[in-house]
Tab-separated table of C-alpha atoms and ligand atoms in Angstrom:
chain	number	residue	atom	x	y	z
N	1	MET	CA	8.436	33.199	21.184
N	2	SER	CA	10.769	30.291	21.502
N	3	LYS	CA	9.985	27.093	19.688
N	4	PRO	CA	9.153	23.938	21.555
N	5	ILE	CA	12.272	21.714	21.670
N	6	LYS	CA	11.895	18.415	19.775
N	7	ARG	CA	12.757	15.224	21.434
N	8	ARG	CA	15.336	14.595	18.951
N	9	ASP	CA	16.864	17.964	19.487
N	10	PHE	CA	16.713	17.556	23.187
N	11	MET	CA	18.646	14.146	23.002
N	12	ARG	CA	21.353	15.942	20.825
N	13	ALA	CA	21.485	18.717	23.132
N	14	GLY	CA	21.517	16.218	26.095
N	15	ALA	CA	24.496	14.457	24.577
N	16	VAL	CA	26.547	17.449	24.407
N	17	ALA	CA	25.454	19.218	27.569
N	18	GLY	CA	27.797	17.110	29.727
N	19	MET	CA	30.748	17.903	27.751
N	20	THR	CA	33.098	21.019	27.647
N	21	LEU	CA	33.260	22.693	24.258
N	22	ALA	CA	36.628	21.452	23.644
N	23	SER	CA	35.653	17.844	24.239
N	24	ALA	CA	32.465	17.920	22.638
N	25	LYS	CA	34.446	19.167	19.328
N	26	SER	CA	36.964	16.611	19.864
N	27	ALA	CA	34.207	13.784	20.222
N	28	ILE	CA	32.495	15.247	16.925
N	29	SER	CA	35.479	15.048	14.882
N	30	GLN	CA	36.689	11.367	16.180
N	31	PHE	CA	33.092	10.269	16.027
N	32	PRO	CA	31.238	12.134	13.703
N	33	ASN	CA	28.025	9.911	13.935
N	34	LEU	CA	27.712	10.650	17.674
N	35	LEU	CA	25.381	13.415	17.387
N	36	VAL	CA	23.062	11.815	14.700
N	37	GLN	CA	23.028	8.523	16.808
N	38	SER	CA	19.707	9.284	18.490
N	39	ALA	CA	18.425	10.829	15.165
N	40	ILE	CA	16.043	8.711	13.221
N	41	LYS	CA	17.306	6.508	10.487
N	42	PRO	CA	15.478	6.996	7.378
N	43	VAL	CA	13.848	4.101	5.917
N	44	VAL	CA	11.079	3.219	3.290
N	45	VAL	CA	9.075	0.099	3.434
N	46	SER	CA	6.672	-1.393	0.892
N	47	SER	CA	4.920	-4.231	-0.491
N	48	ALA	CA	7.200	-6.715	-2.023
N	49	ASN	CA	6.405	-5.467	-5.579
N	50	GLY	CA	8.392	-2.416	-4.494
N	51	ASN	CA	11.771	-4.016	-4.800
N	52	ARG	CA	11.692	-5.367	-8.409
N	53	PHE	CA	13.549	-3.979	-11.166
N	54	ARG	CA	11.074	-2.813	-13.660
N	55	HIS	CA	11.216	-2.673	-17.587
N	56	GLY	CA	14.073	-0.329	-18.695
N	57	GLY	CA	14.449	0.989	-14.998
N	58	ASP	CA	17.775	1.321	-12.941
N	59	MET	CA	16.074	1.498	-9.353
N	60	THR	CA	13.375	-0.123	-7.495
N	61	VAL	CA	10.507	1.713	-5.811
N	62	VAL	CA	12.130	1.713	-2.450
N	63	GLN	CA	15.359	2.548	-3.762
N	64	LYS	CA	14.057	5.566	-5.684
N	65	ALA	CA	11.970	6.709	-2.818
N	66	PHE	CA	14.907	6.305	-0.272
N	67	THR	CA	17.333	8.015	-2.668
N	68	MET	CA	15.011	10.935	-3.321
N	69	MET	CA	14.184	11.256	0.451
N	70	VAL	CA	17.852	11.451	1.689
N	71	GLN	CA	18.730	13.923	-1.018
N	72	GLY	CA	16.225	16.211	0.790
N	73	ALA	CA	12.867	15.687	-1.325
N	74	ASP	CA	9.640	16.068	0.436
N	75	VAL	CA	8.879	12.514	1.809
N	76	LEU	CA	5.452	11.957	0.006
N	77	ASP	CA	6.921	13.271	-3.321
N	78	ALA	CA	9.634	10.574	-2.935
N	79	LEU	CA	7.075	7.740	-2.320
N	80	VAL	CA	5.116	8.880	-4.980
N	81	ALA	CA	7.805	9.024	-7.359
N	82	GLY	CA	8.592	5.579	-6.202
N	83	VAL	CA	5.362	4.056	-6.606
N	84	ASN	CA	4.977	5.939	-10.159
N	85	ILE	CA	7.569	3.197	-11.447
N	86	VAL	CA	5.117	0.393	-10.880
N	87	GLU	CA	2.207	2.398	-12.119
N	88	LEU	CA	3.737	3.034	-15.309
N	89	ASP	CA	5.154	-0.531	-15.945
N	90	PRO	CA	3.301	-1.972	-18.809
N	91	LEU	CA	4.265	-5.515	-17.611
N	92	ASP	CA	2.924	-5.101	-14.146
N	93	ASP	CA	-0.919	-5.899	-14.195
N	94	SER	CA	-1.627	-4.972	-10.678
N	95	VAL	CA	-1.283	-1.232	-10.657
N	96	GLY	CA	-1.575	1.783	-12.849
N	97	TYR	CA	-1.402	1.347	-16.618
N	98	GLY	CA	-1.914	-2.250	-17.732
N	99	GLY	CA	-3.749	-3.105	-14.216
N	100	LEU	CA	-6.208	-5.964	-14.492
N	101	PRO	CA	-9.652	-4.506	-15.569
N	102	ASN	CA	-13.028	-4.657	-14.092
N	103	ALA	CA	-15.859	-6.868	-15.212
N	104	ASP	CA	-16.555	-4.596	-18.199
N	105	GLY	CA	-12.862	-4.806	-19.181
N	106	VAL	CA	-12.283	-1.175	-18.031
N	107	VAL	CA	-9.108	-0.361	-15.956
N	108	GLN	CA	-10.373	1.644	-12.720
N	109	LEU	CA	-7.719	2.885	-10.624
N	110	ASP	CA	-7.731	3.607	-6.620
N	111	ALA	CA	-4.980	5.565	-4.849
N	112	SER	CA	-4.620	7.693	-1.580
N	113	CYS	CA	-1.802	9.456	0.026
N	114	MET	CA	-1.225	10.947	3.437
N	115	HIS	CA	1.172	13.720	4.620
N	116	GLY	CA	2.341	13.446	8.375
N	117	PRO	CA	3.745	16.828	8.826
N	118	LYS	CA	1.068	18.749	6.779
N	119	LYS	CA	-1.721	16.453	8.370
N	120	ARG	CA	-3.360	16.220	4.962
N	121	ALA	CA	-4.484	13.518	2.775
N	122	GLY	CA	-5.892	13.129	-0.917
N	123	ALA	CA	-7.275	10.134	-2.901
N	124	VAL	CA	-9.105	9.189	-5.935
N	125	ALA	CA	-11.320	6.093	-6.549
N	126	SER	CA	-12.713	4.251	-9.760
N	127	LEU	CA	-10.421	6.688	-11.775
N	128	GLU	CA	-10.389	5.883	-15.534
N	129	GLY	CA	-7.634	7.055	-18.313
N	130	VAL	CA	-4.697	8.180	-15.900
N	131	ARG	CA	-1.660	5.993	-15.804
N	132	THR	CA	-0.554	7.439	-12.445
N	133	PRO	CA	-3.631	7.811	-9.948
N	134	SER	CA	-1.306	8.320	-6.972
N	135	LEU	CA	-0.152	11.639	-8.720
N	136	VAL	CA	-3.785	12.675	-8.974
N	137	ALA	CA	-4.487	11.715	-5.226
N	138	LYS	CA	-1.339	13.981	-4.256
N	139	SER	CA	-2.919	16.784	-6.397
N	140	VAL	CA	-6.155	16.351	-4.507
N	141	LEU	CA	-4.250	16.664	-1.222
N	142	GLU	CA	-2.242	19.737	-2.521
N	143	THR	CA	-4.849	21.665	-4.209
N	144	THR	CA	-8.461	21.129	-2.757
N	145	ASP	CA	-10.329	21.003	0.328
N	146	HIS	CA	-11.465	17.558	-0.367
N	147	HIS	CA	-10.259	14.166	0.492
N	148	LEU	CA	-11.719	11.681	-2.037
N	149	LEU	CA	-12.789	12.296	-5.529
N	150	VAL	CA	-14.345	9.338	-7.577
N	151	GLY	CA	-15.246	8.237	-11.131
N	152	LYS	CA	-16.093	11.058	-13.650
N	153	GLY	CA	-15.429	13.744	-11.020
N	154	ALA	CA	-11.893	12.480	-10.338
N	155	GLN	CA	-11.181	12.221	-14.159
N	156	MET	CA	-12.539	15.718	-14.844
N	157	PHE	CA	-10.246	16.828	-11.742
N	158	ALA	CA	-7.375	15.137	-13.299
N	159	ARG	CA	-7.985	16.716	-16.911
N	160	ASN	CA	-8.323	20.048	-15.154
N	161	MET	CA	-4.939	19.597	-13.452
N	162	GLY	CA	-3.288	18.845	-16.672
N	163	PHE	CA	-2.961	15.045	-16.494
N	164	LYS	CA	-3.312	13.085	-19.801
N	165	ILE	CA	-6.699	11.296	-20.112
N	166	GLU	CA	-6.376	8.216	-22.216
N	167	ASP	CA	-9.345	6.129	-23.682
N	168	ASP	CA	-7.994	3.034	-22.524
N	169	LEU	CA	-5.445	1.771	-19.745
N	170	ASN	CA	-5.437	-1.844	-20.982
N	171	THR	CA	-2.513	-3.391	-22.305
N	172	GLU	CA	-2.601	-6.554	-24.673
N	173	HIS	CA	-1.712	-8.597	-21.637
N	174	SER	CA	-4.601	-7.206	-19.409
N	175	ARG	CA	-7.162	-7.337	-22.155
N	176	ARG	CA	-6.318	-10.888	-23.029
N	177	LEU	CA	-6.731	-12.057	-19.331
N	178	TRP	CA	-9.956	-10.356	-19.127
N	179	LEU	CA	-11.164	-12.228	-22.277
N	180	GLU	CA	-9.987	-15.288	-20.917
N	181	TRP	CA	-12.095	-14.602	-17.547
N	182	LYS	CA	-15.111	-13.332	-19.555
N	183	ARG	CA	-14.993	-16.507	-21.514
N	184	ARG	CA	-15.196	-18.726	-18.380
N	185	THR	CA	-17.670	-16.857	-16.586
N	186	ASP	CA	-21.692	-16.302	-16.154
N	187	PRO	CA	-22.165	-12.738	-16.886
N	188	SER	CA	-23.916	-12.471	-13.378
N	189	HIS	CA	-21.481	-11.019	-10.802
N	190	TYR	CA	-23.625	-11.316	-7.915
N	191	LEU	CA	-23.650	-13.720	-5.125
N	192	ASP	CA	-25.750	-16.683	-5.546
N	193	PRO	CA	-28.409	-16.289	-2.870
N	194	LYS	CA	-28.116	-20.051	-1.935
N	195	THR	CA	-24.252	-20.753	-1.962
N	196	ARG	CA	-23.343	-16.937	-1.516
N	197	ALA	CA	-20.554	-18.165	-3.908
N	198	GLU	CA	-19.569	-15.676	-6.584
N	199	VAL	CA	-18.987	-17.346	-10.091
N	200	TRP	CA	-16.592	-14.435	-11.019
N	201	HIS	CA	-14.523	-15.110	-7.702
N	202	ARG	CA	-14.162	-18.668	-8.247
N	203	GLU	CA	-13.109	-18.439	-11.810
N	204	GLY	CA	-10.809	-15.617	-10.892
N	205	LEU	CA	-9.285	-17.701	-8.211
N	206	LYS	CA	-9.081	-20.824	-10.843
N	207	MET	CA	-7.064	-18.541	-13.129
N	208	VAL	CA	-4.532	-17.937	-10.137
N	209	ALA	CA	-4.189	-21.611	-9.431
N	210	GLU	CA	-3.545	-22.257	-12.977
N	211	GLY	CA	-0.857	-19.710	-12.786
N	212	LEU	CA	-2.397	-17.276	-15.451
N	213	VAL	CA	-2.761	-14.507	-12.757
N	214	ASP	CA	-0.145	-13.949	-9.948
N	215	ARG	CA	-1.858	-14.511	-6.552
N	216	GLU	CA	-0.364	-11.059	-5.641
N	217	HIS	CA	-1.803	-9.398	-8.517
N	218	TYR	CA	-5.273	-10.408	-8.117
N	219	TYR	CA	-6.001	-7.805	-5.193
N	220	GLY	CA	-2.813	-6.327	-6.630
N	221	THR	CA	-1.484	-3.154	-5.099
N	222	ILE	CA	1.394	-1.218	-3.918
N	223	ASN	CA	1.715	0.475	-0.565
N	224	CYS	CA	4.877	2.685	0.272
N	225	ASN	CA	5.660	4.393	3.483
N	226	GLY	CA	8.706	6.346	4.520
N	227	ILE	CA	10.165	8.482	7.254
N	228	ASN	CA	13.151	10.872	7.082
N	229	ALA	CA	15.831	11.709	9.277
N	230	LYS	CA	13.660	14.789	10.516
N	231	GLY	CA	11.096	12.117	11.613
N	232	GLU	CA	8.717	13.173	8.975
N	233	ILE	CA	6.300	10.351	7.854
N	234	CYS	CA	4.317	9.852	4.814
N	235	GLY	CA	2.460	7.157	2.988
N	236	VAL	CA	0.926	6.298	-0.464
N	237	THR	CA	-1.392	3.395	-1.823
N	238	THR	CA	-2.266	2.752	-5.301
N	239	THR	CA	-3.914	-0.081	-7.083
N	240	SER	CA	-5.940	-1.488	-9.937
N	241	GLY	CA	-7.990	-3.042	-7.521
N	242	LEU	CA	-9.622	-6.461	-7.402
N	243	ALA	CA	-9.321	-8.236	-10.916
N	244	TRP	CA	-12.869	-8.271	-12.702
N	245	LYS	CA	-14.443	-6.380	-9.894
N	246	ILE	CA	-18.115	-5.142	-10.318
N	247	PRO	CA	-17.608	-1.766	-12.182
N	248	GLY	CA	-17.589	0.869	-9.426
N	249	ARG	CA	-16.196	-1.357	-6.783
N	250	VAL	CA	-13.954	0.543	-4.645
N	251	GLY	CA	-11.417	-1.294	-2.454
N	252	ASP	CA	-9.507	-0.321	0.753
N	253	SER	CA	-6.696	1.432	-0.935
N	254	PRO	CA	-8.265	4.903	-1.209
N	255	ILE	CA	-10.078	4.713	2.045
N	256	LEU	CA	-8.118	6.461	4.998
N	257	GLY	CA	-7.733	4.123	7.952
N	258	ALA	CA	-8.068	1.081	5.615
N	259	GLY	CA	-5.552	1.014	2.811
N	260	LEU	CA	-3.449	3.688	4.311
N	261	TYR	CA	-3.188	5.681	7.353
N	262	VAL	CA	-0.434	8.170	8.586
N	263	ASP	CA	-0.206	10.080	12.029
N	264	GLY	CA	2.938	12.006	11.699
N	265	ALA	CA	3.720	11.681	15.435
N	266	VAL	CA	3.026	7.960	15.624
N	267	GLY	CA	3.650	6.038	12.467
N	268	ALA	CA	2.257	4.619	9.135
N	269	ALA	CA	0.638	1.631	8.150
N	270	GLY	CA	-0.764	0.671	4.680
N	271	SER	CA	-2.067	-2.839	3.095
N	272	THR	CA	-2.305	-5.178	0.286
N	273	GLY	CA	-4.583	-8.134	-0.167
N	274	ARG	CA	-8.399	-8.468	0.092
N	275	GLY	CA	-9.690	-5.112	0.422
N	276	GLU	CA	-12.966	-5.960	1.967
N	277	ALA	CA	-11.655	-7.676	4.952
N	278	ASN	CA	-9.447	-4.630	5.546
N	279	LEU	CA	-12.477	-2.390	5.069
N	280	TYR	CA	-14.470	-4.279	7.680
N	281	ASN	CA	-11.889	-3.645	10.168
N	282	LEU	CA	-10.134	-0.335	9.302
N	283	CYS	CA	-6.817	-2.083	10.177
N	284	SER	CA	-4.391	0.791	9.099
N	285	PHE	CA	-6.018	2.977	11.611
N	286	LEU	CA	-5.961	0.018	14.138
N	287	ILE	CA	-2.339	-0.288	13.655
N	288	VAL	CA	-1.576	3.265	14.264
N	289	GLU	CA	-3.494	3.392	17.168
N	290	GLU	CA	-2.063	0.305	18.529
N	291	MET	CA	1.514	1.869	18.011
N	292	ARG	CA	0.331	4.986	19.793
N	293	ARG	CA	-0.497	2.678	22.805
N	294	GLY	CA	3.162	1.583	22.823
N	295	LYS	CA	3.178	-1.600	20.587
N	296	HIS	CA	5.954	-2.179	18.091
N	297	PRO	CA	5.000	-2.110	14.644
N	298	LYS	CA	5.259	-6.004	14.223
N	299	ASP	CA	2.865	-6.586	17.340
N	300	ALA	CA	0.341	-3.785	16.086
N	301	GLY	CA	0.203	-5.360	12.646
N	302	LEU	CA	-0.599	-8.868	14.010
N	303	GLU	CA	-3.140	-7.340	16.121
N	304	ALA	CA	-4.954	-6.033	13.038
N	305	LEU	CA	-4.637	-9.569	11.486
N	306	ARG	CA	-6.192	-11.266	14.500
N	307	ARG	CA	-9.016	-8.835	14.300
N	308	ILE	CA	-9.542	-9.641	10.559
N	309	LYS	CA	-9.496	-13.336	11.671
N	310	ALA	CA	-12.060	-12.852	14.320
N	311	ASN	CA	-14.519	-10.887	12.102
N	312	THR	CA	-14.209	-13.663	9.028
N	313	VAL	CA	-16.998	-15.860	9.836
N	314	GLU	CA	-18.849	-16.506	6.322
N	315	LYS	CA	-18.108	-20.081	5.112
N	316	ARG	CA	-17.072	-18.935	1.594
N	317	LEU	CA	-14.426	-16.917	3.040
N	318	LEU	CA	-12.897	-19.722	5.098
N	319	ASN	CA	-10.588	-22.612	4.228
N	320	SER	CA	-10.934	-26.227	5.413
N	321	LYS	CA	-9.013	-25.297	8.605
N	322	GLY	CA	-11.633	-22.610	9.321
N	323	ASN	CA	-9.127	-19.945	8.697
N	324	PRO	CA	-9.392	-16.875	6.286
N	325	SER	CA	-9.134	-18.259	2.762
N	326	PHE	CA	-7.551	-14.857	1.536
N	327	GLY	CA	-4.229	-13.078	2.043
N	328	VAL	CA	-3.958	-9.606	3.530
N	329	ASN	CA	-0.749	-7.846	4.456
N	330	PHE	CA	0.376	-4.793	6.190
N	331	TYR	CA	3.596	-2.524	5.828
N	332	ILE	CA	4.255	-0.379	8.959
N	333	ILE	CA	6.736	2.259	10.164
N	334	ASN	CA	6.819	4.105	13.568
N	335	ALA	CA	8.091	7.399	14.673
N	336	LYS	CA	11.223	5.841	15.797
N	337	GLY	CA	12.018	4.456	12.269
N	338	GLU	CA	11.194	0.860	13.451
N	339	PHE	CA	9.303	-1.172	10.747
N	340	ALA	CA	7.580	-4.555	9.982
N	341	GLY	CA	5.865	-6.262	7.196
N	342	VAL	CA	3.105	-8.606	8.541
N	343	SER	CA	0.688	-11.079	6.551
N	344	MET	CA	-2.175	-13.250	7.400
N	345	TYR	CA	-0.150	-16.446	6.347
N	346	GLN	CA	3.669	-16.914	6.668
N	347	GLY	CA	5.300	-16.667	3.064
N	348	PRO	CA	4.855	-13.275	1.493
N	349	SER	CA	7.676	-10.797	1.848
N	350	TYR	CA	7.970	-7.037	1.823
N	351	ALA	CA	10.559	-4.476	0.799
N	352	MET	CA	12.574	-1.804	2.418
N	353	CYS	CA	15.425	0.525	1.958
N	354	SER	CA	17.735	2.072	4.399
N	355	ASP	CA	21.102	3.438	4.176
N	356	ALA	CA	22.167	-0.317	3.932
N	357	GLY	CA	20.353	-0.559	0.551
N	358	PRO	CA	17.232	-2.126	-0.506
N	359	GLN	CA	16.261	-5.680	0.828
N	360	THR	CA	13.409	-7.954	0.545
N	361	LEU	CA	12.406	-9.557	3.845
N	362	PRO	CA	9.888	-12.194	4.912
N	363	CYS	CA	6.680	-10.897	6.442
N	364	GLU	CA	5.783	-12.132	10.021
N	365	GLY	CA	2.801	-14.381	9.438
N	366	LEU	CA	-0.122	-14.773	11.687
N	367	LEU	CA	-0.991	-18.262	10.628
N	368	GLN	CA	1.008	-21.319	9.367
N	369	GLY	CA	-0.211	-22.926	6.010
N	370	LYS	CA	-2.012	-21.469	2.988
N	371	PRO	CA	-5.155	-19.546	2.244
N	372	ASN	CA	-6.286	-22.375	0.157
N	373	ASP	CA	-5.439	-25.238	2.814
T	1	LIG	N1	-6.304	-4.129	-1.529
T	1	LIG	C1	-6.672	-3.834	-2.840
T	1	LIG	C2	-8.212	-4.090	-3.085
T	1	LIG	O1	-8.698	-4.851	-2.399
T	1	LIG	O2	-8.567	-3.182	-3.966
């Protein structure tokens, strides 16, 4: 049976069809790029933390993922190898080892990954003791019939898969910050029924304002998506979640449609920022569906941000201008290799790597001003 012709192959065939064999050969030798012009340009996009050199490392996340991808590695293997750099970095308190712990001082990690061509996904949530939750999520994808494993079950699975289980993923830095937060807060972590203001959240944000905790690390996460020249699309998101969260809190990162969504025929989207806002609106799925209807990644992302803004009505989540008092960002690619980074407010950046090398670019912001205006 003949294989169905792919659009890309069709375009290549079409480019050559109008030529004689001799003229086609001559064109190829003069313009070696002619036949690949209609092919997809490989690209990797990620949150801005994907383009920072790490302790002792010689490549950033997007560089590593892009390099492996163009050398022929599976796209998901390349992306996960990229985010492993941040997960393993003891100086990064937003992801993996040394991530900011929960309210009990325990580092609990969430991650998901999705493979476009294989149409499979895997995720872990509230995983303790493994530095690289993205690799455990990939193991769920590769070796089980399930999508999401949580808590002790996820840890048991990781142990059985040969991952090293450690007692404590805190570094001195993350533990010191947790102690500072603990010192400041009431042990109650629940909303005051009258004000609906969380003591823990207010104090956490004060620590951000005082420069003790990087704003981006408060909900710190890395999302990384890539497409290779064959048009194969994958994505991965990994995080230590919201700093000082109630133990067991799971954010958007491991939830398909929220922290990550990939449709191999359409594109990929993933997020960083306030997970609850994203979970209420399943924005990564929304973005992929908007792209399916023909929107450019940037416009699809802005549509999701508008949805979040419209559905944010609680006073505690609004600033003095009536706009969301938090940040949320999306990193998006489509099946043509077009890409974008979008954010609730103008200001954050995102990372990308193509054959021109790695770059940090400004996100397209929905709103002017700042979350805490
Ligand atoms: N976006 C990461 C989190 O909310 O956990």
